[in-house]
Amino acid sequence: MVLLALFAAPAAANSAVYFVSDDGTVLTANVTLINQNTFQLVKPGFLGEEVALSVDNLTIQNESGVIEYTQNGKTVTFPAGNYTLTYSANIENGLVYLKYAEPYNVSVYLPERFQTGYLILGTVGTGGVVSSSDNSSYGSMVTFENTTTASFTFYDDVREPLLYIFLGVWGVVFL
């Protein structure tokens, strides 16, 4: 019995891959669901509460094809199983916020002209790692391992020089 446990395959993890559009206004999702029957579509509201995220082109499919689902506010429900879920959503103010009912491995790809990770301009949530992209079409990527919440903000390559100019002007004023 112990020998059998040693050769058992590890359970597959839920994973999600997202791509930010070249203009930074659309997030395209490709989510792998393992033995799931729900998925949350949320964004932070005005006071930080979670509100329903409006998405376009929501599709859930398996090897048999596209399946039917129901959406009730923030939650999408479908028969339990293994699926690929895809959708696109608008990005507001450079904020990417993703929440899951179970832990996921998450990768978000940013185009070359966007950065994140700078303390004032683009923060990365707990557990996020910014690195060079492994996809030649994108400049960088942010990854989260085994997380139920992934969030970060990004900015274009013009904002950092503007921040230094702003700080320089205020530095001269104070001196």
PDB file of C-alpha atoms in Angstrom:
ATOM      1  CA  MET A   1       0.000   0.000   0.000  1.00  0.00           C
ATOM      2  CA  VAL A   2       2.861   2.396   0.779  1.00  0.00           C
ATOM      3  CA  LEU A   3       4.484   1.520  -2.518  1.00  0.00           C
ATOM      4  CA  LEU A   4       1.268   2.424  -4.339  1.00  0.00           C
ATOM      5  CA  ALA A   5       1.188   5.832  -2.639  1.00  0.00           C
ATOM      6  CA  LEU A   6       4.727   6.561  -3.814  1.00  0.00           C
ATOM      7  CA  PHE A   7       3.760   6.111  -7.454  1.00  0.00           C
ATOM      8  CA  ALA A   8       0.498   8.037  -7.307  1.00  0.00           C
ATOM      9  CA  ALA A   9       0.460  11.033  -9.618  1.00  0.00           C
ATOM     10  CA  PRO A  10       0.144  14.406  -7.875  1.00  0.00           C
ATOM     11  CA  ALA A  11      -3.168  16.185  -8.309  1.00  0.00           C
ATOM     12  CA  ALA A  12      -3.199  18.730 -11.104  1.00  0.00           C
ATOM     13  CA  ALA A  13      -3.434  22.323  -9.977  1.00  0.00           C
ATOM     14  CA  ASN A  14      -5.885  24.907 -11.179  1.00  0.00           C
ATOM     15  CA  SER A  15      -4.044  27.415 -13.312  1.00  0.00           C
ATOM     16  CA  ALA A  16      -4.834  30.706 -14.985  1.00  0.00           C
ATOM     17  CA  VAL A  17      -2.985  32.633 -17.678  1.00  0.00           C
ATOM     18  CA  TYR A  18      -3.903  36.235 -18.502  1.00  0.00           C
ATOM     19  CA  PHE A  19      -2.734  38.588 -21.228  1.00  0.00           C
ATOM     20  CA  VAL A  20      -2.908  42.390 -21.041  1.00  0.00           C
ATOM     21  CA  SER A  21      -3.652  44.019 -24.403  1.00  0.00           C
ATOM     22  CA  ASP A  22      -1.092  46.263 -26.112  1.00  0.00           C
ATOM     23  CA  ASP A  23      -2.988  49.386 -25.036  1.00  0.00           C
ATOM     24  CA  GLY A  24      -3.454  48.145 -21.440  1.00  0.00           C
ATOM     25  CA  THR A  25      -7.251  48.286 -21.464  1.00  0.00           C
ATOM     26  CA  VAL A  26      -8.276  44.635 -21.896  1.00  0.00           C
ATOM     27  CA  LEU A  27      -7.399  41.500 -19.944  1.00  0.00           C
ATOM     28  CA  THR A  28      -7.849  38.184 -21.761  1.00  0.00           C
ATOM     29  CA  ALA A  29      -8.158  35.080 -19.572  1.00  0.00           C
ATOM     30  CA  ASN A  30      -7.439  31.420 -20.193  1.00  0.00           C
ATOM     31  CA  VAL A  31      -8.240  29.472 -17.007  1.00  0.00           C
ATOM     32  CA  THR A  32      -7.814  25.729 -16.498  1.00  0.00           C
ATOM     33  CA  LEU A  33     -10.380  24.346 -14.056  1.00  0.00           C
ATOM     34  CA  ILE A  34      -9.744  20.947 -12.464  1.00  0.00           C
ATOM     35  CA  ASN A  35     -12.799  19.261 -10.918  1.00  0.00           C
ATOM     36  CA  GLN A  36     -14.602  22.601 -10.479  1.00  0.00           C
ATOM     37  CA  ASN A  37     -18.239  23.669 -10.714  1.00  0.00           C
ATOM     38  CA  THR A  38     -17.978  27.429  -9.989  1.00  0.00           C
ATOM     39  CA  PHE A  39     -15.805  30.383 -10.878  1.00  0.00           C
ATOM     40  CA  GLN A  40     -15.789  33.913  -9.434  1.00  0.00           C
ATOM     41  CA  LEU A  41     -15.751  37.050 -11.572  1.00  0.00           C
ATOM     42  CA  VAL A  42     -15.071  39.944  -9.189  1.00  0.00           C
ATOM     43  CA  LYS A  43     -13.394  43.318  -9.003  1.00  0.00           C
ATOM     44  CA  PRO A  44     -12.931  45.721  -6.081  1.00  0.00           C
ATOM     45  CA  GLY A  45     -15.689  48.281  -5.620  1.00  0.00           C
ATOM     46  CA  PHE A  46     -15.417  51.908  -4.526  1.00  0.00           C
ATOM     47  CA  LEU A  47     -14.991  50.976  -0.854  1.00  0.00           C
ATOM     48  CA  GLY A  48     -12.935  47.834  -1.489  1.00  0.00           C
ATOM     49  CA  GLU A  49     -15.903  45.473  -1.464  1.00  0.00           C
ATOM     50  CA  GLU A  50     -16.117  42.823  -4.156  1.00  0.00           C
ATOM     51  CA  VAL A  51     -18.540  43.548  -6.983  1.00  0.00           C
ATOM     52  CA  ALA A  52     -19.373  41.553 -10.101  1.00  0.00           C
ATOM     53  CA  LEU A  53     -16.900  41.894 -12.971  1.00  0.00           C
ATOM     54  CA  SER A  54     -18.491  42.478 -16.348  1.00  0.00           C
ATOM     55  CA  VAL A  55     -16.862  40.212 -18.957  1.00  0.00           C
ATOM     56  CA  ASP A  56     -17.155  39.636 -22.688  1.00  0.00           C
ATOM     57  CA  ASN A  57     -16.982  36.391 -24.653  1.00  0.00           C
ATOM     58  CA  LEU A  58     -17.228  34.100 -21.614  1.00  0.00           C
ATOM     59  CA  THR A  59     -16.783  30.512 -22.802  1.00  0.00           C
ATOM     60  CA  ILE A  60     -16.463  27.299 -20.804  1.00  0.00           C
ATOM     61  CA  GLN A  61     -15.462  24.178 -22.683  1.00  0.00           C
ATOM     62  CA  ASN A  62     -14.061  20.692 -22.291  1.00  0.00           C
ATOM     63  CA  GLU A  63     -13.031  17.987 -24.749  1.00  0.00           C
ATOM     64  CA  SER A  64     -16.712  17.589 -25.749  1.00  0.00           C
ATOM     65  CA  GLY A  65     -17.078  21.260 -26.684  1.00  0.00           C
ATOM     66  CA  VAL A  66     -18.710  24.351 -25.210  1.00  0.00           C
ATOM     67  CA  ILE A  67     -20.914  23.762 -22.165  1.00  0.00           C
ATOM     68  CA  GLU A  68     -23.850  25.684 -20.728  1.00  0.00           C
ATOM     69  CA  TYR A  69     -23.417  27.738 -17.564  1.00  0.00           C
ATOM     70  CA  THR A  70     -25.416  30.095 -15.376  1.00  0.00           C
ATOM     71  CA  GLN A  71     -24.152  33.379 -14.007  1.00  0.00           C
ATOM     72  CA  ASN A  72     -25.596  34.848 -10.841  1.00  0.00           C
ATOM     73  CA  GLY A  73     -23.823  38.137 -10.098  1.00  0.00           C
ATOM     74  CA  LYS A  74     -20.210  37.316  -9.233  1.00  0.00           C
ATOM     75  CA  THR A  75     -20.456  33.529  -9.598  1.00  0.00           C
ATOM     76  CA  VAL A  76     -20.513  31.388 -12.742  1.00  0.00           C
ATOM     77  CA  THR A  77     -21.900  27.882 -12.142  1.00  0.00           C
ATOM     78  CA  PHE A  78     -21.597  24.793 -14.345  1.00  0.00           C
ATOM     79  CA  PRO A  79     -21.540  20.975 -13.922  1.00  0.00           C
ATOM     80  CA  ALA A  80     -18.504  19.699 -11.979  1.00  0.00           C
ATOM     81  CA  GLY A  81     -15.608  18.674 -14.194  1.00  0.00           C
ATOM     82  CA  ASN A  82     -12.416  19.728 -15.941  1.00  0.00           C
ATOM     83  CA  TYR A  83     -12.770  22.760 -18.205  1.00  0.00           C
ATOM     84  CA  THR A  84     -11.062  25.635 -19.918  1.00  0.00           C
ATOM     85  CA  LEU A  85     -12.714  28.991 -19.203  1.00  0.00           C
ATOM     86  CA  THR A  86     -11.949  32.013 -21.385  1.00  0.00           C
ATOM     87  CA  TYR A  87     -13.140  35.603 -21.273  1.00  0.00           C
ATOM     88  CA  SER A  88     -12.033  39.192 -21.758  1.00  0.00           C
ATOM     89  CA  ALA A  89     -12.624  42.090 -19.371  1.00  0.00           C
ATOM     90  CA  ASN A  90     -11.850  45.791 -19.295  1.00  0.00           C
ATOM     91  CA  ILE A  91      -8.956  46.960 -17.117  1.00  0.00           C
ATOM     92  CA  GLU A  92      -9.577  50.131 -15.126  1.00  0.00           C
ATOM     93  CA  ASN A  93      -6.676  52.329 -13.941  1.00  0.00           C
ATOM     94  CA  GLY A  94      -4.075  49.640 -14.592  1.00  0.00           C
ATOM     95  CA  LEU A  95      -5.460  47.391 -11.831  1.00  0.00           C
ATOM     96  CA  VAL A  96      -5.544  43.626 -12.282  1.00  0.00           C
ATOM     97  CA  TYR A  97      -7.509  41.898  -9.487  1.00  0.00           C
ATOM     98  CA  LEU A  98      -8.214  38.176  -9.526  1.00  0.00           C
ATOM     99  CA  LYS A  99      -9.914  36.095  -6.830  1.00  0.00           C
ATOM    100  CA  TYR A 100     -10.452  32.351  -6.667  1.00  0.00           C
ATOM    101  CA  ALA A 101     -12.394  29.985  -4.374  1.00  0.00           C
ATOM    102  CA  GLU A 102      -9.466  27.519  -4.393  1.00  0.00           C
ATOM    103  CA  PRO A 103      -5.697  28.035  -4.840  1.00  0.00           C
ATOM    104  CA  TYR A 104      -4.482  28.739  -8.382  1.00  0.00           C
ATOM    105  CA  ASN A 105      -1.161  29.181 -10.114  1.00  0.00           C
ATOM    106  CA  VAL A 106      -1.490  32.493 -11.961  1.00  0.00           C
ATOM    107  CA  SER A 107       0.586  34.123 -14.717  1.00  0.00           C
ATOM    108  CA  VAL A 108      -0.193  37.557 -16.155  1.00  0.00           C
ATOM    109  CA  TYR A 109       1.712  38.748 -19.233  1.00  0.00           C
ATOM    110  CA  LEU A 110       2.380  42.463 -19.747  1.00  0.00           C
ATOM    111  CA  PRO A 111       3.336  44.093 -23.056  1.00  0.00           C
ATOM    112  CA  GLU A 112       6.806  45.636 -23.337  1.00  0.00           C
ATOM    113  CA  ARG A 113       5.607  49.200 -22.647  1.00  0.00           C
ATOM    114  CA  PHE A 114       4.130  48.392 -19.210  1.00  0.00           C
ATOM    115  CA  GLN A 115       5.912  47.860 -15.909  1.00  0.00           C
ATOM    116  CA  THR A 116       4.946  46.950 -12.362  1.00  0.00           C
ATOM    117  CA  GLY A 117       6.636  46.465  -9.035  1.00  0.00           C
ATOM    118  CA  TYR A 118       7.720  50.066  -8.401  1.00  0.00           C
ATOM    119  CA  LEU A 119       6.541  50.928  -4.893  1.00  0.00           C
ATOM    120  CA  ILE A 120       4.716  54.170  -5.740  1.00  0.00           C
ATOM    121  CA  LEU A 121       3.528  53.530  -9.306  1.00  0.00           C
ATOM    122  CA  GLY A 122       2.809  49.818  -9.591  1.00  0.00           C
ATOM    123  CA  THR A 123       2.424  47.609  -6.566  1.00  0.00           C
ATOM    124  CA  VAL A 124       2.303  43.821  -6.650  1.00  0.00           C
ATOM    125  CA  GLY A 125       0.156  41.892  -4.170  1.00  0.00           C
ATOM    126  CA  THR A 126       1.455  39.361  -1.667  1.00  0.00           C
ATOM    127  CA  GLY A 127       3.264  36.446  -3.277  1.00  0.00           C
ATOM    128  CA  GLY A 128       3.592  38.056  -6.702  1.00  0.00           C
ATOM    129  CA  VAL A 129       6.887  37.751  -8.562  1.00  0.00           C
ATOM    130  CA  VAL A 130       7.764  40.038 -11.481  1.00  0.00           C
ATOM    131  CA  SER A 131      10.106  38.569 -14.086  1.00  0.00           C
ATOM    132  CA  SER A 132      11.002  38.698 -17.759  1.00  0.00           C
ATOM    133  CA  SER A 133       8.370  37.080 -19.924  1.00  0.00           C
ATOM    134  CA  ASP A 134       8.821  33.548 -21.222  1.00  0.00           C
ATOM    135  CA  ASN A 135       6.610  34.581 -24.178  1.00  0.00           C
ATOM    136  CA  SER A 136       8.476  36.611 -26.809  1.00  0.00           C
ATOM    137  CA  SER A 137       5.367  38.703 -27.557  1.00  0.00           C
ATOM    138  CA  TYR A 138       5.374  40.203 -24.039  1.00  0.00           C
ATOM    139  CA  GLY A 139       7.959  42.114 -22.021  1.00  0.00           C
ATOM    140  CA  SER A 140       7.318  40.870 -18.493  1.00  0.00           C
ATOM    141  CA  MET A 141       5.100  38.634 -16.455  1.00  0.00           C
ATOM    142  CA  VAL A 142       3.765  38.530 -12.924  1.00  0.00           C
ATOM    143  CA  THR A 143       3.314  35.098 -11.352  1.00  0.00           C
ATOM    144  CA  PHE A 144       1.529  33.960  -8.215  1.00  0.00           C
ATOM    145  CA  GLU A 145       1.872  30.390  -6.936  1.00  0.00           C
ATOM    146  CA  ASN A 146      -0.889  28.598  -5.055  1.00  0.00           C
ATOM    147  CA  THR A 147      -2.915  31.746  -4.342  1.00  0.00           C
ATOM    148  CA  THR A 148      -6.575  32.604  -3.872  1.00  0.00           C
ATOM    149  CA  THR A 149      -6.021  36.308  -4.615  1.00  0.00           C
ATOM    150  CA  ALA A 150      -3.717  37.872  -7.192  1.00  0.00           C
ATOM    151  CA  SER A 151      -3.531  41.628  -7.666  1.00  0.00           C
ATOM    152  CA  PHE A 152      -1.185  44.247  -9.020  1.00  0.00           C
ATOM    153  CA  THR A 153      -1.171  47.611 -10.752  1.00  0.00           C
ATOM    154  CA  PHE A 154       0.860  48.466 -13.820  1.00  0.00           C
ATOM    155  CA  TYR A 155       1.869  51.685 -15.544  1.00  0.00           C
ATOM    156  CA  ASP A 156       3.271  52.741 -18.900  1.00  0.00           C
ATOM    157  CA  ASP A 157       6.904  53.653 -19.493  1.00  0.00           C
ATOM    158  CA  VAL A 158       6.174  57.420 -19.415  1.00  0.00           C
ATOM    159  CA  ARG A 159       5.054  57.594 -15.776  1.00  0.00           C
ATOM    160  CA  GLU A 160       8.382  56.804 -14.110  1.00  0.00           C
ATOM    161  CA  PRO A 161      10.290  59.750 -15.682  1.00  0.00           C
ATOM    162  CA  LEU A 162       7.326  62.006 -14.874  1.00  0.00           C
ATOM    163  CA  LEU A 163       7.485  60.884 -11.235  1.00  0.00           C
ATOM    164  CA  TYR A 164      11.204  61.776 -11.045  1.00  0.00           C
ATOM    165  CA  ILE A 165      10.551  65.192 -12.574  1.00  0.00           C
ATOM    166  CA  PHE A 166       7.703  65.811 -10.117  1.00  0.00           C
ATOM    167  CA  LEU A 167       9.858  64.749  -7.152  1.00  0.00           C
ATOM    168  CA  GLY A 168      12.780  66.838  -8.443  1.00  0.00           C
ATOM    169  CA  VAL A 169      10.646  69.969  -8.687  1.00  0.00           C
ATOM    170  CA  TRP A 170       9.348  69.455  -5.139  1.00  0.00           C
ATOM    171  CA  GLY A 171      12.908  68.785  -3.935  1.00  0.00           C
ATOM    172  CA  VAL A 172      14.024  72.153  -5.353  1.00  0.00           C
ATOM    173  CA  VAL A 173      11.012  73.915  -3.787  1.00  0.00           C
ATOM    174  CA  PHE A 174      11.810  72.479  -0.348  1.00  0.00           C
ATOM    175  CA  LEU A 175      15.501  73.419  -0.597  1.00  0.00           C
TER     176      LEU A 175
END
